[in-house]
Amino acid sequence: MTTEFENPNFETLLSAAQINARVKELGTQITIDYAGREPILIGILKGACVFLSDLMREVNLKVSLEFMAVSSYGKAQKSSGEVRIIKDLDVAVEGKDLIVVEDIVDTGLTLSYLLANLQSRGANSVKLVSLLDKPEPRIVKELKIDYCGFQVPNKFVVGYGLDAAERYRNLPFIAIVKNPALA
Ligand code: 5GP
């Protein structure tokens, strides 16, 4: 019997071991860069949940945790980069050091909106960590990913938090979906 983890429609792009090793490196770098500070890690739901839970355990600092959920408007409005905040932070962030934790940056529209929104609340600093960077479809060219796990090709990927119609977030690896119509 083929299991979901061995789905023939998946081509493994990043193994669990590769992800694990890179997440450790990112956590170590953040630990060094934020020494003596107490950043707030802001996970963007739902895709970043797996990455965030692994990453936070590699950050050897006093951190606190927040979540935001956003939804993009329809295609027509996408170029405006406007997103709707579905779930906002539970705390004020004035004077705080914020690290936004995202699964993947694609066009960059969602993140550029979110980072500007957080900065406008008077944060001391706002940085971005994204597990994946898909540079090809980028619209917001100036978006800076401060901590990036891996660059990936312009293909639809799932696993390790990333979904296709809400499925496959639980895959321990990241895979390219060979035929998205079958996903
Ligand atoms: P952006 O505003 O950068 O275009 O959108 C980023 C969001 O699009 C990600 O948080 C993710 O939800 C979704 N996304 C972009 N590329 C992929 C992909 O290859 N696979 C999945 N599952 N989601 C993606």
JSON list of C-alpha atoms and ligand atoms in Angstrom, two decimals:
[
{"chain": "A", "resi": 1, "resn": "MET", "atom": "CA", "xyz": [0.00, 0.00, 0.00]},
{"chain": "A", "resi": 2, "resn": "THR", "atom": "CA", "xyz": [1.33, 3.49, -0.82]},
{"chain": "A", "resi": 3, "resn": "THR", "atom": "CA", "xyz": [1.05, 5.86, 2.09]},
{"chain": "A", "resi": 4, "resn": "GLU", "atom": "CA", "xyz": [0.63, 9.63, 1.90]},
{"chain": "A", "resi": 5, "resn": "PHE", "atom": "CA", "xyz": [4.33, 10.02, 2.69]},
{"chain": "A", "resi": 6, "resn": "GLU", "atom": "CA", "xyz": [5.14, 7.95, -0.41]},
{"chain": "A", "resi": 7, "resn": "ASN", "atom": "CA", "xyz": [2.65, 9.58, -2.75]},
{"chain": "A", "resi": 8, "resn": "PRO", "atom": "CA", "xyz": [3.85, 9.05, -6.38]},
{"chain": "A", "resi": 9, "resn": "ASN", "atom": "CA", "xyz": [2.62, 12.57, -7.21]},
{"chain": "A", "resi": 10, "resn": "PHE", "atom": "CA", "xyz": [5.36, 14.00, -4.97]},
{"chain": "A", "resi": 11, "resn": "GLU", "atom": "CA", "xyz": [8.98, 14.57, -5.89]},
{"chain": "A", "resi": 12, "resn": "THR", "atom": "CA", "xyz": [11.03, 15.19, -2.76]},
{"chain": "A", "resi": 13, "resn": "LEU", "atom": "CA", "xyz": [12.74, 18.55, -2.92]},
{"chain": "A", "resi": 14, "resn": "LEU", "atom": "CA", "xyz": [14.05, 18.82, 0.64]},
{"chain": "A", "resi": 15, "resn": "SER", "atom": "CA", "xyz": [14.34, 15.86, 2.99]},
{"chain": "A", "resi": 16, "resn": "ALA", "atom": "CA", "xyz": [13.47, 16.03, 6.68]},
{"chain": "A", "resi": 17, "resn": "ALA", "atom": "CA", "xyz": [17.19, 15.79, 7.49]},
{"chain": "A", "resi": 18, "resn": "GLN", "atom": "CA", "xyz": [18.08, 18.69, 5.19]},
{"chain": "A", "resi": 19, "resn": "ILE", "atom": "CA", "xyz": [15.33, 20.85, 6.67]},
{"chain": "A", "resi": 20, "resn": "ASN", "atom": "CA", "xyz": [16.32, 19.94, 10.20]},
{"chain": "A", "resi": 21, "resn": "ALA", "atom": "CA", "xyz": [19.97, 20.87, 9.63]},
{"chain": "A", "resi": 22, "resn": "ARG", "atom": "CA", "xyz": [19.08, 24.22, 8.05]},
{"chain": "A", "resi": 23, "resn": "VAL", "atom": "CA", "xyz": [16.55, 25.10, 10.77]},
{"chain": "A", "resi": 24, "resn": "LYS", "atom": "CA", "xyz": [19.28, 24.51, 13.36]},
{"chain": "A", "resi": 25, "resn": "GLU", "atom": "CA", "xyz": [21.60, 26.89, 11.48]},
{"chain": "A", "resi": 26, "resn": "LEU", "atom": "CA", "xyz": [18.91, 29.57, 11.27]},
{"chain": "A", "resi": 27, "resn": "GLY", "atom": "CA", "xyz": [18.16, 29.22, 14.98]},
{"chain": "A", "resi": 28, "resn": "THR", "atom": "CA", "xyz": [21.83, 29.52, 15.85]},
{"chain": "A", "resi": 29, "resn": "GLN", "atom": "CA", "xyz": [22.21, 32.65, 13.71]},
{"chain": "A", "resi": 30, "resn": "ILE", "atom": "CA", "xyz": [19.15, 34.28, 15.31]},
{"chain": "A", "resi": 31, "resn": "THR", "atom": "CA", "xyz": [20.48, 33.37, 18.76]},
{"chain": "A", "resi": 32, "resn": "ILE", "atom": "CA", "xyz": [23.75, 35.14, 17.95]},
{"chain": "A", "resi": 33, "resn": "ASP", "atom": "CA", "xyz": [22.16, 38.18, 16.30]},
{"chain": "A", "resi": 34, "resn": "TYR", "atom": "CA", "xyz": [19.63, 38.79, 19.08]},
{"chain": "A", "resi": 35, "resn": "ALA", "atom": "CA", "xyz": [21.90, 38.10, 22.05]},
{"chain": "A", "resi": 36, "resn": "GLY", "atom": "CA", "xyz": [20.70, 40.07, 25.07]},
{"chain": "A", "resi": 37, "resn": "ARG", "atom": "CA", "xyz": [17.33, 40.86, 23.50]},
{"chain": "A", "resi": 38, "resn": "GLU", "atom": "CA", "xyz": [13.91, 39.28, 23.84]},
{"chain": "A", "resi": 39, "resn": "PRO", "atom": "CA", "xyz": [12.38, 39.10, 20.37]},
{"chain": "A", "resi": 40, "resn": "ILE", "atom": "CA", "xyz": [8.79, 38.19, 19.62]},
{"chain": "A", "resi": 41, "resn": "LEU", "atom": "CA", "xyz": [8.46, 35.42, 17.06]},
{"chain": "A", "resi": 42, "resn": "ILE", "atom": "CA", "xyz": [5.37, 36.03, 14.96]},
{"chain": "A", "resi": 43, "resn": "GLY", "atom": "CA", "xyz": [4.20, 32.93, 13.10]},
{"chain": "A", "resi": 44, "resn": "ILE", "atom": "CA", "xyz": [2.02, 33.45, 10.05]},
{"chain": "A", "resi": 45, "resn": "LEU", "atom": "CA", "xyz": [-0.78, 30.89, 10.13]},
{"chain": "A", "resi": 46, "resn": "LYS", "atom": "CA", "xyz": [-1.19, 28.28, 9.01]},
{"chain": "A", "resi": 47, "resn": "GLY", "atom": "CA", "xyz": [1.77, 27.47, 6.79]},
{"chain": "A", "resi": 48, "resn": "ALA", "atom": "CA", "xyz": [4.54, 28.55, 9.18]},
{"chain": "A", "resi": 49, "resn": "CYS", "atom": "CA", "xyz": [3.35, 26.47, 12.13]},
{"chain": "A", "resi": 50, "resn": "VAL", "atom": "CA", "xyz": [5.67, 23.48, 11.59]},
{"chain": "A", "resi": 51, "resn": "PHE", "atom": "CA", "xyz": [8.71, 25.63, 10.80]},
{"chain": "A", "resi": 52, "resn": "LEU", "atom": "CA", "xyz": [8.00, 27.91, 13.76]},
{"chain": "A", "resi": 53, "resn": "SER", "atom": "CA", "xyz": [7.70, 25.07, 16.24]},
{"chain": "A", "resi": 54, "resn": "ASP", "atom": "CA", "xyz": [11.04, 23.60, 15.13]},
{"chain": "A", "resi": 55, "resn": "LEU", "atom": "CA", "xyz": [12.79, 26.96, 14.80]},
{"chain": "A", "resi": 56, "resn": "MET", "atom": "CA", "xyz": [11.80, 28.29, 18.22]},
{"chain": "A", "resi": 57, "resn": "ARG", "atom": "CA", "xyz": [13.45, 25.31, 19.90]},
{"chain": "A", "resi": 58, "resn": "GLU", "atom": "CA", "xyz": [16.73, 26.26, 18.21]},
{"chain": "A", "resi": 59, "resn": "VAL", "atom": "CA", "xyz": [16.59, 29.86, 19.40]},
{"chain": "A", "resi": 60, "resn": "ASN", "atom": "CA", "xyz": [18.39, 29.91, 22.74]},
{"chain": "A", "resi": 61, "resn": "LEU", "atom": "CA", "xyz": [16.98, 33.21, 24.01]},
{"chain": "A", "resi": 62, "resn": "LYS", "atom": "CA", "xyz": [14.01, 34.50, 25.96]},
{"chain": "A", "resi": 63, "resn": "VAL", "atom": "CA", "xyz": [11.42, 34.72, 23.21]},
{"chain": "A", "resi": 64, "resn": "SER", "atom": "CA", "xyz": [7.69, 35.10, 23.17]},
{"chain": "A", "resi": 65, "resn": "LEU", "atom": "CA", "xyz": [5.29, 33.82, 20.61]},
{"chain": "A", "resi": 66, "resn": "GLU", "atom": "CA", "xyz": [2.52, 35.47, 18.63]},
{"chain": "A", "resi": 67, "resn": "PHE", "atom": "CA", "xyz": [0.46, 34.48, 15.63]},
{"chain": "A", "resi": 68, "resn": "MET", "atom": "CA", "xyz": [-1.15, 36.31, 12.77]},
{"chain": "A", "resi": 69, "resn": "ALA", "atom": "CA", "xyz": [-3.42, 34.99, 10.07]},
{"chain": "A", "resi": 70, "resn": "VAL", "atom": "CA", "xyz": [-3.96, 36.83, 6.82]},
{"chain": "A", "resi": 71, "resn": "SER", "atom": "CA", "xyz": [-5.91, 36.25, 3.68]},
{"chain": "A", "resi": 72, "resn": "SER", "atom": "CA", "xyz": [-5.16, 37.72, 0.27]},
{"chain": "A", "resi": 73, "resn": "TYR", "atom": "CA", "xyz": [-7.91, 39.42, -1.63]},
{"chain": "A", "resi": 74, "resn": "GLY", "atom": "CA", "xyz": [-8.96, 38.02, -5.01]},
{"chain": "A", "resi": 75, "resn": "LYS", "atom": "CA", "xyz": [-6.68, 37.97, -8.00]},
{"chain": "A", "resi": 76, "resn": "ALA", "atom": "CA", "xyz": [-7.77, 41.40, -9.30]},
{"chain": "A", "resi": 77, "resn": "GLN", "atom": "CA", "xyz": [-6.69, 43.10, -6.11]},
{"chain": "A", "resi": 78, "resn": "LYS", "atom": "CA", "xyz": [-3.57, 41.03, -5.62]},
{"chain": "A", "resi": 79, "resn": "SER", "atom": "CA", "xyz": [-1.33, 43.49, -7.40]},
{"chain": "A", "resi": 80, "resn": "SER", "atom": "CA", "xyz": [-2.29, 46.09, -4.82]},
{"chain": "A", "resi": 81, "resn": "GLY", "atom": "CA", "xyz": [-0.70, 43.81, -2.22]},
{"chain": "A", "resi": 82, "resn": "GLU", "atom": "CA", "xyz": [-3.56, 44.36, 0.17]},
{"chain": "A", "resi": 83, "resn": "VAL", "atom": "CA", "xyz": [-4.23, 41.55, 2.56]},
{"chain": "A", "resi": 84, "resn": "ARG", "atom": "CA", "xyz": [-6.90, 41.16, 5.18]},
{"chain": "A", "resi": 85, "resn": "ILE", "atom": "CA", "xyz": [-5.80, 40.43, 8.74]},
{"chain": "A", "resi": 86, "resn": "ILE", "atom": "CA", "xyz": [-7.94, 37.53, 9.93]},
{"chain": "A", "resi": 87, "resn": "LYS", "atom": "CA", "xyz": [-6.19, 37.13, 13.25]},
{"chain": "A", "resi": 88, "resn": "ASP", "atom": "CA", "xyz": [-4.16, 39.91, 14.75]},
{"chain": "A", "resi": 89, "resn": "LEU", "atom": "CA", "xyz": [-1.49, 39.97, 17.46]},
{"chain": "A", "resi": 90, "resn": "ASP", "atom": "CA", "xyz": [-2.61, 39.67, 21.06]},
{"chain": "A", "resi": 91, "resn": "VAL", "atom": "CA", "xyz": [-0.13, 42.29, 22.28]},
{"chain": "A", "resi": 92, "resn": "ALA", "atom": "CA", "xyz": [1.11, 45.79, 21.46]},
{"chain": "A", "resi": 93, "resn": "VAL", "atom": "CA", "xyz": [4.55, 45.71, 19.86]},
{"chain": "A", "resi": 94, "resn": "GLU", "atom": "CA", "xyz": [5.78, 49.24, 20.33]},
{"chain": "A", "resi": 95, "resn": "GLY", "atom": "CA", "xyz": [9.51, 49.21, 21.03]},
{"chain": "A", "resi": 96, "resn": "LYS", "atom": "CA", "xyz": [9.74, 45.43, 20.52]},
{"chain": "A", "resi": 97, "resn": "ASP", "atom": "CA", "xyz": [12.00, 43.39, 18.27]},
{"chain": "A", "resi": 98, "resn": "LEU", "atom": "CA", "xyz": [9.82, 41.36, 15.94]},
{"chain": "A", "resi": 99, "resn": "ILE", "atom": "CA", "xyz": [10.80, 38.35, 13.87]},
{"chain": "A", "resi": 100, "resn": "VAL", "atom": "CA", "xyz": [8.13, 37.35, 11.38]},
{"chain": "A", "resi": 101, "resn": "VAL", "atom": "CA", "xyz": [8.24, 33.63, 10.64]},
{"chain": "A", "resi": 102, "resn": "GLU", "atom": "CA", "xyz": [6.87, 32.63, 7.24]},
{"chain": "A", "resi": 103, "resn": "ASP", "atom": "CA", "xyz": [6.80, 29.40, 5.25]},
{"chain": "A", "resi": 104, "resn": "ILE", "atom": "CA", "xyz": [7.47, 30.74, 1.76]},
{"chain": "A", "resi": 105, "resn": "VAL", "atom": "CA", "xyz": [7.88, 34.07, 0.01]},
{"chain": "A", "resi": 106, "resn": "ASP", "atom": "CA", "xyz": [6.49, 34.02, -3.51]},
{"chain": "A", "resi": 107, "resn": "THR", "atom": "CA", "xyz": [5.32, 37.36, -4.98]},
{"chain": "A", "resi": 108, "resn": "GLY", "atom": "CA", "xyz": [6.24, 39.00, -1.67]},
{"chain": "A", "resi": 109, "resn": "LEU", "atom": "CA", "xyz": [2.95, 40.94, -1.59]},
{"chain": "A", "resi": 110, "resn": "THR", "atom": "CA", "xyz": [1.68, 39.41, 1.64]},
{"chain": "A", "resi": 111, "resn": "LEU", "atom": "CA", "xyz": [4.93, 39.96, 3.47]},
{"chain": "A", "resi": 112, "resn": "SER", "atom": "CA", "xyz": [5.58, 43.48, 2.28]},
{"chain": "A", "resi": 113, "resn": "TYR", "atom": "CA", "xyz": [2.13, 44.48, 3.53]},
{"chain": "A", "resi": 114, "resn": "LEU", "atom": "CA", "xyz": [2.62, 42.71, 6.85]},
{"chain": "A", "resi": 115, "resn": "LEU", "atom": "CA", "xyz": [6.11, 44.04, 7.52]},
{"chain": "A", "resi": 116, "resn": "ALA", "atom": "CA", "xyz": [5.00, 47.62, 6.82]},
{"chain": "A", "resi": 117, "resn": "ASN", "atom": "CA", "xyz": [1.95, 47.11, 9.00]},
{"chain": "A", "resi": 118, "resn": "LEU", "atom": "CA", "xyz": [4.07, 45.86, 11.91]},
{"chain": "A", "resi": 119, "resn": "GLN", "atom": "CA", "xyz": [6.64, 48.62, 11.49]},
{"chain": "A", "resi": 120, "resn": "SER", "atom": "CA", "xyz": [3.84, 51.21, 11.60]},
{"chain": "A", "resi": 121, "resn": "ARG", "atom": "CA", "xyz": [2.94, 49.98, 15.10]},
{"chain": "A", "resi": 122, "resn": "GLY", "atom": "CA", "xyz": [6.23, 51.41, 16.39]},
{"chain": "A", "resi": 123, "resn": "ALA", "atom": "CA", "xyz": [8.25, 48.20, 16.64]},
{"chain": "A", "resi": 124, "resn": "ASN", "atom": "CA", "xyz": [11.95, 48.70, 17.37]},
{"chain": "A", "resi": 125, "resn": "SER", "atom": "CA", "xyz": [12.84, 46.28, 14.58]},
{"chain": "A", "resi": 126, "resn": "VAL", "atom": "CA", "xyz": [11.04, 43.97, 12.18]},
{"chain": "A", "resi": 127, "resn": "LYS", "atom": "CA", "xyz": [12.92, 41.12, 10.51]},
{"chain": "A", "resi": 128, "resn": "LEU", "atom": "CA", "xyz": [11.78, 38.28, 8.35]},
{"chain": "A", "resi": 129, "resn": "VAL", "atom": "CA", "xyz": [12.69, 34.62, 8.46]},
{"chain": "A", "resi": 130, "resn": "SER", "atom": "CA", "xyz": [11.29, 32.45, 5.70]},
{"chain": "A", "resi": 131, "resn": "LEU", "atom": "CA", "xyz": [11.98, 28.77, 5.30]},
{"chain": "A", "resi": 132, "resn": "LEU", "atom": "CA", "xyz": [11.59, 28.99, 1.54]},
{"chain": "A", "resi": 133, "resn": "ASP", "atom": "CA", "xyz": [12.24, 31.69, -1.01]},
{"chain": "A", "resi": 134, "resn": "LYS", "atom": "CA", "xyz": [10.72, 31.30, -4.48]},
{"chain": "A", "resi": 135, "resn": "PRO", "atom": "CA", "xyz": [12.40, 34.26, -6.21]},
{"chain": "A", "resi": 136, "resn": "GLU", "atom": "CA", "xyz": [11.09, 33.85, -9.76]},
{"chain": "A", "resi": 137, "resn": "PRO", "atom": "CA", "xyz": [7.51, 35.13, -9.27]},
{"chain": "A", "resi": 138, "resn": "ARG", "atom": "CA", "xyz": [8.61, 37.99, -6.99]},
{"chain": "A", "resi": 139, "resn": "ILE", "atom": "CA", "xyz": [6.74, 41.25, -7.57]},
{"chain": "A", "resi": 140, "resn": "VAL", "atom": "CA", "xyz": [8.06, 43.17, -4.56]},
{"chain": "A", "resi": 141, "resn": "LYS", "atom": "CA", "xyz": [11.71, 43.06, -5.62]},
{"chain": "A", "resi": 142, "resn": "GLU", "atom": "CA", "xyz": [12.94, 45.10, -2.68]},
{"chain": "A", "resi": 143, "resn": "LEU", "atom": "CA", "xyz": [11.57, 42.68, -0.08]},
{"chain": "A", "resi": 144, "resn": "LYS", "atom": "CA", "xyz": [14.44, 41.52, 2.09]},
{"chain": "A", "resi": 145, "resn": "ILE", "atom": "CA", "xyz": [14.43, 38.05, 3.60]},
{"chain": "A", "resi": 146, "resn": "ASP", "atom": "CA", "xyz": [16.76, 38.49, 6.58]},
{"chain": "A", "resi": 147, "resn": "TYR", "atom": "CA", "xyz": [17.01, 34.76, 7.28]},
{"chain": "A", "resi": 148, "resn": "CYS", "atom": "CA", "xyz": [16.25, 32.36, 4.45]},
{"chain": "A", "resi": 149, "resn": "GLY", "atom": "CA", "xyz": [16.22, 28.57, 4.64]},
{"chain": "A", "resi": 150, "resn": "PHE", "atom": "CA", "xyz": [16.33, 27.54, 0.99]},
{"chain": "A", "resi": 151, "resn": "GLN", "atom": "CA", "xyz": [15.70, 28.97, -2.47]},
{"chain": "A", "resi": 152, "resn": "VAL", "atom": "CA", "xyz": [13.27, 26.83, -4.41]},
{"chain": "A", "resi": 153, "resn": "PRO", "atom": "CA", "xyz": [12.28, 26.67, -8.09]},
{"chain": "A", "resi": 154, "resn": "ASN", "atom": "CA", "xyz": [9.06, 28.17, -9.38]},
{"chain": "A", "resi": 155, "resn": "LYS", "atom": "CA", "xyz": [7.02, 25.02, -8.68]},
{"chain": "A", "resi": 156, "resn": "PHE", "atom": "CA", "xyz": [4.15, 24.36, -6.31]},
{"chain": "A", "resi": 157, "resn": "VAL", "atom": "CA", "xyz": [5.48, 22.71, -3.16]},
{"chain": "A", "resi": 158, "resn": "VAL", "atom": "CA", "xyz": [3.81, 21.04, -0.20]},
{"chain": "A", "resi": 159, "resn": "GLY", "atom": "CA", "xyz": [4.79, 19.59, 3.15]},
{"chain": "A", "resi": 160, "resn": "TYR", "atom": "CA", "xyz": [6.35, 20.80, 6.40]},
{"chain": "A", "resi": 161, "resn": "GLY", "atom": "CA", "xyz": [3.41, 23.15, 6.93]},
{"chain": "A", "resi": 162, "resn": "LEU", "atom": "CA", "xyz": [2.68, 23.97, 3.28]},
{"chain": "A", "resi": 163, "resn": "ASP", "atom": "CA", "xyz": [-0.63, 22.72, 1.96]},
{"chain": "A", "resi": 164, "resn": "ALA", "atom": "CA", "xyz": [-2.58, 21.95, -1.17]},
{"chain": "A", "resi": 165, "resn": "ALA", "atom": "CA", "xyz": [-6.22, 22.68, -0.29]},
{"chain": "A", "resi": 166, "resn": "GLU", "atom": "CA", "xyz": [-5.38, 22.19, 3.41]},
{"chain": "A", "resi": 167, "resn": "ARG", "atom": "CA", "xyz": [-3.76, 18.78, 2.93]},
{"chain": "A", "resi": 168, "resn": "TYR", "atom": "CA", "xyz": [-0.14, 17.63, 3.21]},
{"chain": "A", "resi": 169, "resn": "ARG", "atom": "CA", "xyz": [0.90, 20.09, 5.92]},
{"chain": "A", "resi": 170, "resn": "ASN", "atom": "CA", "xyz": [1.95, 17.07, 7.99]},
{"chain": "A", "resi": 171, "resn": "LEU", "atom": "CA", "xyz": [4.53, 15.71, 5.53]},
{"chain": "A", "resi": 172, "resn": "PRO", "atom": "CA", "xyz": [7.92, 15.74, 7.28]},
{"chain": "A", "resi": 173, "resn": "PHE", "atom": "CA", "xyz": [9.65, 16.71, 4.01]},
{"chain": "A", "resi": 174, "resn": "ILE", "atom": "CA", "xyz": [9.00, 19.26, 1.25]},
{"chain": "A", "resi": 175, "resn": "ALA", "atom": "CA", "xyz": [7.90, 17.96, -2.13]},
{"chain": "A", "resi": 176, "resn": "ILE", "atom": "CA", "xyz": [7.12, 19.34, -5.55]},
{"chain": "A", "resi": 177, "resn": "VAL", "atom": "CA", "xyz": [3.64, 18.35, -6.62]},
{"chain": "A", "resi": 178, "resn": "LYS", "atom": "CA", "xyz": [4.16, 16.80, -10.06]},
{"chain": "A", "resi": 179, "resn": "ASN", "atom": "CA", "xyz": [0.53, 17.11, -11.14]},
{"chain": "A", "resi": 180, "resn": "PRO", "atom": "CA", "xyz": [-1.30, 19.76, -9.08]},
{"chain": "A", "resi": 181, "resn": "ALA", "atom": "CA", "xyz": [-4.63, 18.60, -10.52]},
{"chain": "A", "resi": 182, "resn": "LEU", "atom": "CA", "xyz": [-4.16, 15.30, -8.68]},
{"chain": "A", "resi": 183, "resn": "ALA", "atom": "CA", "xyz": [-3.05, 16.82, -5.36]},
{"chain": "B", "resi": 1, "resn": "5GP", "atom": "P1", "xyz": [3.07, 35.87, -1.60]},
{"chain": "B", "resi": 1, "resn": "5GP", "atom": "O1", "xyz": [2.30, 37.03, -1.09]},
{"chain": "B", "resi": 1, "resn": "5GP", "atom": "O2", "xyz": [4.54, 35.92, -1.32]},
{"chain": "B", "resi": 1, "resn": "5GP", "atom": "O3", "xyz": [2.79, 35.61, -3.07]},
{"chain": "B", "resi": 1, "resn": "5GP", "atom": "O4", "xyz": [2.40, 34.63, -0.91]},
{"chain": "B", "resi": 1, "resn": "5GP", "atom": "C1", "xyz": [3.01, 33.79, -0.03]},
{"chain": "B", "resi": 1, "resn": "5GP", "atom": "C2", "xyz": [2.00, 32.75, 0.36]},
{"chain": "B", "resi": 1, "resn": "5GP", "atom": "O5", "xyz": [1.54, 32.04, -0.81]},
{"chain": "B", "resi": 1, "resn": "5GP", "atom": "C3", "xyz": [2.64, 31.71, 1.25]},
{"chain": "B", "resi": 1, "resn": "5GP", "atom": "O6", "xyz": [2.52, 32.06, 2.61]},
{"chain": "B", "resi": 1, "resn": "5GP", "atom": "C4", "xyz": [1.85, 30.47, 0.90]},
{"chain": "B", "resi": 1, "resn": "5GP", "atom": "O7", "xyz": [0.67, 30.43, 1.68]},
{"chain": "B", "resi": 1, "resn": "5GP", "atom": "C5", "xyz": [1.43, 30.67, -0.54]},
{"chain": "B", "resi": 1, "resn": "5GP", "atom": "N1", "xyz": [2.35, 29.93, -1.46]},
{"chain": "B", "resi": 1, "resn": "5GP", "atom": "C6", "xyz": [3.19, 30.48, -2.35]},
{"chain": "B", "resi": 1, "resn": "5GP", "atom": "N2", "xyz": [3.86, 29.52, -3.02]},
{"chain": "B", "resi": 1, "resn": "5GP", "atom": "C7", "xyz": [3.42, 28.34, -2.54]},
{"chain": "B", "resi": 1, "resn": "5GP", "atom": "C8", "xyz": [3.75, 26.95, -2.83]},
{"chain": "B", "resi": 1, "resn": "5GP", "atom": "O8", "xyz": [4.59, 26.60, -3.67]},
{"chain": "B", "resi": 1, "resn": "5GP", "atom": "N3", "xyz": [3.09, 26.01, -2.10]},
{"chain": "B", "resi": 1, "resn": "5GP", "atom": "C9", "xyz": [2.15, 26.32, -1.17]},
{"chain": "B", "resi": 1, "resn": "5GP", "atom": "N4", "xyz": [1.58, 25.30, -0.53]},
{"chain": "B", "resi": 1, "resn": "5GP", "atom": "N5", "xyz": [1.82, 27.61, -0.87]},
{"chain": "B", "resi": 1, "resn": "5GP", "atom": "C10", "xyz": [2.45, 28.60, -1.54]}
]
